[in-house]
Amino acid sequence: QVQLVESGGGLVQAGGSLRLSCAASGRTLDNYVMGWFRQAPGKEREFVATITWSADSTYYADSVKGRFTISRDNAKNTVYLQMNSLKPEDTAVYYCAASKDGIGFWNRNSYDFWGRGTQVTVSS
């Protein structure tokens, strides 16, 4: 089992930045593909970004490309999401997730473990 705990959310003005962290426990993240998803009120949970175990590949939703950066520190068993140039439409609960094989990484059903989420609110 992998336990994931997100942190770093909060309230920020449009144009600001936040850095989310996802700390894993119970097992190392070796060989897991890690992803960030988000869910706004009344909407489906959507893919934001993903990173392979070796960090040699990253993928982003078009809506965040160029503004968000996903990274990981396997020694610390932690994944990060740096969010810059935030917009009100980025407001959501952000979830960290781990996938054993990463197949279909854009699909939330491909992930085996999830955190409880951290709220990000961007004011206009």
PDB file of C-alpha atoms in Angstrom, residues 4-122:
ATOM      1  CA  LEU A   4      -0.147   9.849  -0.326  1.00  0.00           C
ATOM      2  CA  VAL A   5      -0.527  13.172   1.446  1.00  0.00           C
ATOM      3  CA  GLU A   6      -0.792  16.445  -0.455  1.00  0.00           C
ATOM      4  CA  SER A   7       0.138  19.836   0.953  1.00  0.00           C
ATOM      5  CA  GLY A   8       0.823  23.369  -0.213  1.00  0.00           C
ATOM      6  CA  GLY A   9      -2.627  24.430  -1.317  1.00  0.00           C
ATOM      7  CA  GLY A  10      -4.147  27.753  -0.363  1.00  0.00           C
ATOM      8  CA  LEU A  11      -5.607  31.019  -1.538  1.00  0.00           C
ATOM      9  CA  VAL A  12      -3.669  33.041  -4.091  1.00  0.00           C
ATOM     10  CA  GLN A  13      -4.419  35.944  -6.400  1.00  0.00           C
ATOM     11  CA  ALA A  14      -4.543  35.484 -10.148  1.00  0.00           C
ATOM     12  CA  GLY A  15      -1.048  35.557 -11.593  1.00  0.00           C
ATOM     13  CA  GLY A  16       0.446  34.144  -8.414  1.00  0.00           C
ATOM     14  CA  SER A  17       2.214  30.873  -7.736  1.00  0.00           C
ATOM     15  CA  LEU A  18       1.877  27.865  -5.487  1.00  0.00           C
ATOM     16  CA  ARG A  19       3.936  24.723  -5.043  1.00  0.00           C
ATOM     17  CA  LEU A  20       2.113  21.551  -4.149  1.00  0.00           C
ATOM     18  CA  SER A  21       3.861  18.606  -2.559  1.00  0.00           C
ATOM     19  CA  CYS A  22       2.834  14.970  -2.360  1.00  0.00           C
ATOM     20  CA  ALA A  23       4.599  12.871   0.236  1.00  0.00           C
ATOM     21  CA  ALA A  24       4.400   9.105   0.008  1.00  0.00           C
ATOM     22  CA  SER A  25       4.700   6.584   2.803  1.00  0.00           C
ATOM     23  CA  GLY A  26       4.215   2.880   3.232  1.00  0.00           C
ATOM     24  CA  ARG A  27       6.277   2.059   0.177  1.00  0.00           C
ATOM     25  CA  THR A  28       8.770   3.843  -1.996  1.00  0.00           C
ATOM     26  CA  LEU A  29       7.604   5.380  -5.228  1.00  0.00           C
ATOM     27  CA  ASP A  30      10.171   3.422  -7.212  1.00  0.00           C
ATOM     28  CA  ASN A  31       8.750   2.426 -10.568  1.00  0.00           C
ATOM     29  CA  TYR A  32       5.488   4.279  -9.979  1.00  0.00           C
ATOM     30  CA  VAL A  33       4.255   6.831 -12.443  1.00  0.00           C
ATOM     31  CA  MET A  34       2.965   9.808 -10.484  1.00  0.00           C
ATOM     32  CA  GLY A  35       0.198  12.131 -11.507  1.00  0.00           C
ATOM     33  CA  TRP A  36      -1.686  15.200 -10.427  1.00  0.00           C
ATOM     34  CA  PHE A  37      -5.399  15.565 -11.042  1.00  0.00           C
ATOM     35  CA  ARG A  38      -7.853  18.253 -10.035  1.00  0.00           C
ATOM     36  CA  GLN A  39     -11.559  18.514  -9.459  1.00  0.00           C
ATOM     37  CA  ALA A  40     -13.543  21.749  -9.476  1.00  0.00           C
ATOM     38  CA  PRO A  41     -17.013  21.946  -7.908  1.00  0.00           C
ATOM     39  CA  GLY A  42     -19.585  20.263 -10.117  1.00  0.00           C
ATOM     40  CA  LYS A  43     -16.981  18.964 -12.548  1.00  0.00           C
ATOM     41  CA  GLU A  44     -15.271  15.682 -13.253  1.00  0.00           C
ATOM     42  CA  ARG A  45     -11.813  14.992 -11.894  1.00  0.00           C
ATOM     43  CA  GLU A  46      -9.388  15.880 -14.671  1.00  0.00           C
ATOM     44  CA  PHE A  47      -5.798  15.091 -15.531  1.00  0.00           C
ATOM     45  CA  VAL A  48      -3.235  17.819 -14.877  1.00  0.00           C
ATOM     46  CA  ALA A  49       0.251  16.331 -15.179  1.00  0.00           C
ATOM     47  CA  THR A  50       2.228  13.133 -14.889  1.00  0.00           C
ATOM     48  CA  ILE A  51       5.851  12.111 -14.489  1.00  0.00           C
ATOM     49  CA  THR A  52       7.628   8.799 -14.989  1.00  0.00           C
ATOM     50  CA  TRP A  53       9.668   7.168 -12.235  1.00  0.00           C
ATOM     51  CA  SER A  54      12.982   8.275 -13.742  1.00  0.00           C
ATOM     52  CA  ALA A  55      11.570  11.745 -14.448  1.00  0.00           C
ATOM     53  CA  ASP A  56      12.670  11.443 -18.056  1.00  0.00           C
ATOM     54  CA  SER A  57       9.161  12.059 -19.311  1.00  0.00           C
ATOM     55  CA  THR A  58       6.463  14.476 -18.260  1.00  0.00           C
ATOM     56  CA  TYR A  59       3.069  15.169 -19.753  1.00  0.00           C
ATOM     57  CA  TYR A  60       0.637  18.007 -19.169  1.00  0.00           C
ATOM     58  CA  ALA A  61      -2.934  18.903 -19.882  1.00  0.00           C
ATOM     59  CA  ASP A  62      -3.156  21.612 -22.513  1.00  0.00           C
ATOM     60  CA  SER A  63      -4.809  23.921 -20.005  1.00  0.00           C
ATOM     61  CA  VAL A  64      -1.707  24.024 -17.785  1.00  0.00           C
ATOM     62  CA  LYS A  65       1.101  23.519 -20.281  1.00  0.00           C
ATOM     63  CA  GLY A  66       3.737  26.207 -19.933  1.00  0.00           C
ATOM     64  CA  ARG A  67       2.483  27.270 -16.501  1.00  0.00           C
ATOM     65  CA  PHE A  68       2.757  24.135 -14.360  1.00  0.00           C
ATOM     66  CA  THR A  69       5.791  21.938 -13.798  1.00  0.00           C
ATOM     67  CA  ILE A  70       5.743  18.462 -12.279  1.00  0.00           C
ATOM     68  CA  SER A  71       8.870  17.057 -10.657  1.00  0.00           C
ATOM     69  CA  ARG A  72       9.841  14.347  -8.206  1.00  0.00           C
ATOM     70  CA  ASP A  73      12.527  13.577  -5.669  1.00  0.00           C
ATOM     71  CA  ASN A  74      12.670   9.814  -5.311  1.00  0.00           C
ATOM     72  CA  ALA A  75      15.115  10.065  -2.424  1.00  0.00           C
ATOM     73  CA  LYS A  76      12.478  11.999  -0.493  1.00  0.00           C
ATOM     74  CA  ASN A  77       9.587   9.964  -1.868  1.00  0.00           C
ATOM     75  CA  THR A  78       7.931  13.219  -2.863  1.00  0.00           C
ATOM     76  CA  VAL A  79       6.343  14.646  -5.982  1.00  0.00           C
ATOM     77  CA  TYR A  80       5.829  18.335  -6.630  1.00  0.00           C
ATOM     78  CA  LEU A  81       3.625  20.522  -8.773  1.00  0.00           C
ATOM     79  CA  GLN A  82       4.891  24.045  -9.314  1.00  0.00           C
ATOM     80  CA  MET A  83       2.021  26.224 -10.467  1.00  0.00           C
ATOM     81  CA  ASN A  84       2.754  29.638 -11.937  1.00  0.00           C
ATOM     82  CA  SER A  85       0.578  32.279 -13.575  1.00  0.00           C
ATOM     83  CA  LEU A  86      -2.437  30.896 -11.799  1.00  0.00           C
ATOM     84  CA  LYS A  87      -5.900  31.678 -13.129  1.00  0.00           C
ATOM     85  CA  PRO A  88      -9.291  31.596 -11.406  1.00  0.00           C
ATOM     86  CA  GLU A  89     -10.168  28.570 -13.527  1.00  0.00           C
ATOM     87  CA  ASP A  90      -7.360  26.663 -11.816  1.00  0.00           C
ATOM     88  CA  THR A  91      -9.428  26.682  -8.634  1.00  0.00           C
ATOM     89  CA  ALA A  92     -10.009  23.075  -7.588  1.00  0.00           C
ATOM     90  CA  VAL A  93      -9.049  20.360  -5.186  1.00  0.00           C
ATOM     91  CA  TYR A  94      -5.747  18.928  -6.379  1.00  0.00           C
ATOM     92  CA  TYR A  95      -5.046  15.233  -5.955  1.00  0.00           C
ATOM     93  CA  CYS A  96      -1.843  13.276  -6.145  1.00  0.00           C
ATOM     94  CA  ALA A  97      -1.990   9.727  -7.520  1.00  0.00           C
ATOM     95  CA  ALA A  98       0.325   6.787  -8.127  1.00  0.00           C
ATOM     96  CA  SER A  99       0.145   4.301 -10.963  1.00  0.00           C
ATOM     97  CA  LYS A 100       2.051   1.017 -11.088  1.00  0.00           C
ATOM     98  CA  ASP A 101       2.399   1.008 -14.875  1.00  0.00           C
ATOM     99  CA  GLY A 102       1.285   4.417 -16.101  1.00  0.00           C
ATOM    100  CA  ILE A 103      -0.652   2.994 -19.018  1.00  0.00           C
ATOM    101  CA  GLY A 104      -3.341   5.502 -19.892  1.00  0.00           C
ATOM    102  CA  PHE A 105      -1.823   8.051 -17.547  1.00  0.00           C
ATOM    103  CA  TRP A 106      -4.436  10.675 -18.493  1.00  0.00           C
ATOM    104  CA  ASN A 107      -7.189   8.431 -17.193  1.00  0.00           C
ATOM    105  CA  ARG A 108      -7.902   8.535 -13.479  1.00  0.00           C
ATOM    106  CA  ASN A 109      -8.841   4.841 -13.577  1.00  0.00           C
ATOM    107  CA  SER A 110      -5.203   4.016 -14.366  1.00  0.00           C
ATOM    108  CA  TYR A 111      -4.076   5.077 -10.900  1.00  0.00           C
ATOM    109  CA  ASP A 112      -3.887   2.703  -7.983  1.00  0.00           C
ATOM    110  CA  PHE A 113      -3.442   5.041  -5.017  1.00  0.00           C
ATOM    111  CA  TRP A 114      -4.782   8.504  -4.288  1.00  0.00           C
ATOM    112  CA  GLY A 115      -4.274  11.225  -1.735  1.00  0.00           C
ATOM    113  CA  ARG A 116      -7.123  13.121  -0.111  1.00  0.00           C
ATOM    114  CA  GLY A 117      -6.422  16.333  -1.954  1.00  0.00           C
ATOM    115  CA  THR A 118      -5.482  19.907  -1.192  1.00  0.00           C
ATOM    116  CA  GLN A 119      -7.608  22.945  -2.011  1.00  0.00           C
ATOM    117  CA  VAL A 120      -6.289  25.590  -4.382  1.00  0.00           C
ATOM    118  CA  THR A 121      -8.307  28.774  -4.717  1.00  0.00           C
ATOM    119  CA  VAL A 122      -7.333  31.504  -7.170  1.00  0.00           C
TER     120      VAL A 122
END
